[in-house]
Amino acid sequence: MEQNDPKKSVTPEHGSGCCQSRRDAMKAALAVTALFGGAVRGAHASEAADLPPQPGDRLVRMDDEGAPQPLKVADIPLASKPVRALPFAATDALVRDGSRLGRVILMRFDPASLDAETRARSADGVLAYSAVCTHQGCEVSEWDAAGGAMFCFCHFSKFDPLKAGTVTAGPAGRALPWLPLKSEHGELVVAGSFSSAPGVRKG
């Protein structure tokens, strides 16, 4: 008569199936968590891209292709056509391009030509303004060297960058919001919020 060998252990079939079921359940739970986490991260990234310029953001050219390159003071030509830019959250490698209201134009002047108040919000002579015209929301993108004004091609509203973006001509009813800057190792860095809400005011 054959006797059982006590050294051999037998695992019940239901035990094996139970362990497998647990493993399958854990894998499914991890997959759901990863999917949900990815969706949350995607939503947060989308929300962050919609934000206006934030203190600490760098600035990158609006029409740049490839990896964003933070703009430096030296990249902005003196008293020339404004450079169109977008805020860039360097720590997250995120360009804030989700809203037109975050668009910025940059101009550079000799710091000695700026009054004390204007110089204080510049980065070595570089000034930043909202790129959205306060008349009907078109884009301010040009420079009238003779008149010393930035202007919008839609209805030719003009703004003086040396006088806090005040309107000098055209139908715009209020100044172009300015954005304070500072320089860190030559890079342009957002130092605060827009002086007022960009775009067209309702009501």
Short mmCIF file of C-alpha atoms in Angstrom, two decimals, residues 19-129:
data_model
loop_
_atom_site.label_atom_id
_atom_site.label_comp_id
_atom_site.label_asym_id
_atom_site.label_seq_id
_atom_site.Cartn_x
_atom_site.Cartn_y
_atom_site.Cartn_z
CA CYS A 19 -3.93 34.14 -5.03
CA GLN A 20 -4.23 34.58 -8.77
CA SER A 21 -7.49 36.44 -8.34
CA ARG A 22 -5.86 38.76 -5.83
CA ARG A 23 -2.96 39.43 -8.20
CA ASP A 24 -5.36 40.16 -11.06
CA ALA A 25 -7.36 42.50 -8.86
CA MET A 26 -4.22 44.34 -7.77
CA LYS A 27 -3.07 44.73 -11.38
CA ALA A 28 -6.46 46.10 -12.36
CA ALA A 29 -6.43 48.54 -9.45
CA LEU A 30 -2.94 49.74 -10.36
CA ALA A 31 -3.97 50.21 -13.98
CA VAL A 32 -7.00 52.27 -12.94
CA THR A 33 -4.86 54.34 -10.56
CA ALA A 34 -2.28 55.01 -13.28
CA LEU A 35 -5.01 55.97 -15.75
CA PHE A 36 -6.73 58.25 -13.24
CA GLY A 37 -3.41 59.77 -12.17
CA GLY A 38 -2.51 60.47 -15.78
CA ALA A 39 -5.85 62.15 -16.36
CA VAL A 40 -5.40 64.30 -13.24
CA ARG A 41 -1.89 65.31 -14.28
CA GLY A 42 -3.20 66.13 -17.74
CA ALA A 43 -5.98 68.29 -16.26
CA HIS A 44 -3.52 70.10 -13.99
CA ALA A 45 -1.18 70.74 -16.93
CA SER A 46 -4.08 72.14 -18.95
CA GLU A 47 -5.11 74.43 -16.09
CA ALA A 48 -1.50 75.59 -15.63
CA ALA A 49 -1.20 76.37 -19.34
CA ASP A 50 -4.28 78.63 -19.09
CA LEU A 51 -2.79 80.74 -16.30
CA PRO A 52 -1.48 84.26 -16.94
CA PRO A 53 2.24 84.90 -16.37
CA GLN A 54 3.23 83.86 -12.85
CA PRO A 55 6.09 85.24 -10.73
CA GLY A 56 9.19 83.21 -11.50
CA ASP A 57 8.10 82.32 -15.04
CA ARG A 58 10.61 82.78 -17.83
CA LEU A 59 9.59 84.09 -21.24
CA VAL A 60 9.98 82.33 -24.60
CA ARG A 61 9.36 83.50 -28.16
CA MET A 62 5.78 82.92 -29.24
CA ASP A 63 6.77 81.53 -32.62
CA ASP A 64 9.68 79.35 -31.47
CA GLU A 65 9.83 75.76 -32.69
CA GLY A 66 11.40 72.90 -30.78
CA ALA A 67 12.41 73.03 -27.11
CA PRO A 68 11.53 76.37 -25.44
CA GLN A 69 14.54 78.62 -24.88
CA PRO A 70 14.17 81.28 -22.15
CA LEU A 71 14.75 84.75 -23.53
CA LYS A 72 17.64 86.85 -22.28
CA VAL A 73 17.98 90.61 -22.07
CA ALA A 74 20.45 90.50 -24.95
CA ASP A 75 17.87 88.74 -27.18
CA ILE A 76 15.64 91.82 -27.25
CA PRO A 77 16.80 94.47 -29.79
CA LEU A 78 16.99 98.09 -28.71
CA ALA A 79 13.97 100.26 -29.61
CA SER A 80 12.82 97.92 -32.35
CA LYS A 81 9.73 95.91 -33.25
CA PRO A 82 8.28 94.24 -30.14
CA VAL A 83 9.22 90.62 -29.48
CA ARG A 84 6.13 88.45 -29.00
CA ALA A 85 6.49 86.06 -26.06
CA LEU A 86 4.73 83.53 -23.87
CA PRO A 87 5.29 82.76 -20.18
CA PHE A 88 7.22 79.57 -19.49
CA ALA A 89 7.11 77.63 -16.20
CA ALA A 90 10.69 76.34 -16.30
CA THR A 91 10.34 73.94 -13.36
CA ASP A 92 7.53 72.11 -15.19
CA ALA A 93 8.88 72.74 -18.71
CA LEU A 94 5.42 74.15 -19.48
CA VAL A 95 4.63 76.96 -21.92
CA ARG A 96 1.53 78.84 -20.78
CA ASP A 97 -0.13 79.02 -24.19
CA GLY A 98 -3.67 78.07 -23.26
CA SER A 99 -5.03 81.62 -23.24
CA ARG A 100 -4.44 84.63 -25.50
CA LEU A 101 -4.59 86.83 -22.43
CA GLY A 102 -1.21 85.48 -21.32
CA ARG A 103 0.59 86.76 -24.41
CA VAL A 104 3.29 89.35 -23.86
CA ILE A 105 5.25 91.82 -25.98
CA LEU A 106 8.76 92.87 -25.02
CA MET A 107 10.67 96.03 -25.86
CA ARG A 108 14.13 97.13 -24.79
CA PHE A 109 15.39 100.65 -24.17
CA ASP A 110 18.50 102.23 -22.73
CA PRO A 111 17.88 102.07 -18.95
CA ALA A 112 19.14 105.66 -18.67
CA SER A 113 16.19 106.79 -20.83
CA LEU A 114 13.62 105.38 -18.39
CA ASP A 115 12.14 107.26 -15.47
CA ALA A 116 12.64 105.73 -12.02
CA GLU A 117 9.22 104.06 -11.88
CA THR A 118 9.54 102.51 -15.34
CA ARG A 119 13.12 101.41 -14.70
CA ALA A 120 12.03 99.68 -11.49
CA ARG A 121 9.68 97.34 -13.37
CA SER A 122 12.10 96.68 -16.21
CA ALA A 123 14.86 94.08 -16.55
CA ASP A 124 17.94 96.05 -17.62
CA GLY A 125 15.78 98.19 -19.88
CA VAL A 126 13.45 95.43 -21.12
CA LEU A 127 9.77 96.27 -20.65
CA ALA A 128 6.86 93.84 -20.90
CA TYR A 129 3.25 94.58 -21.81
#
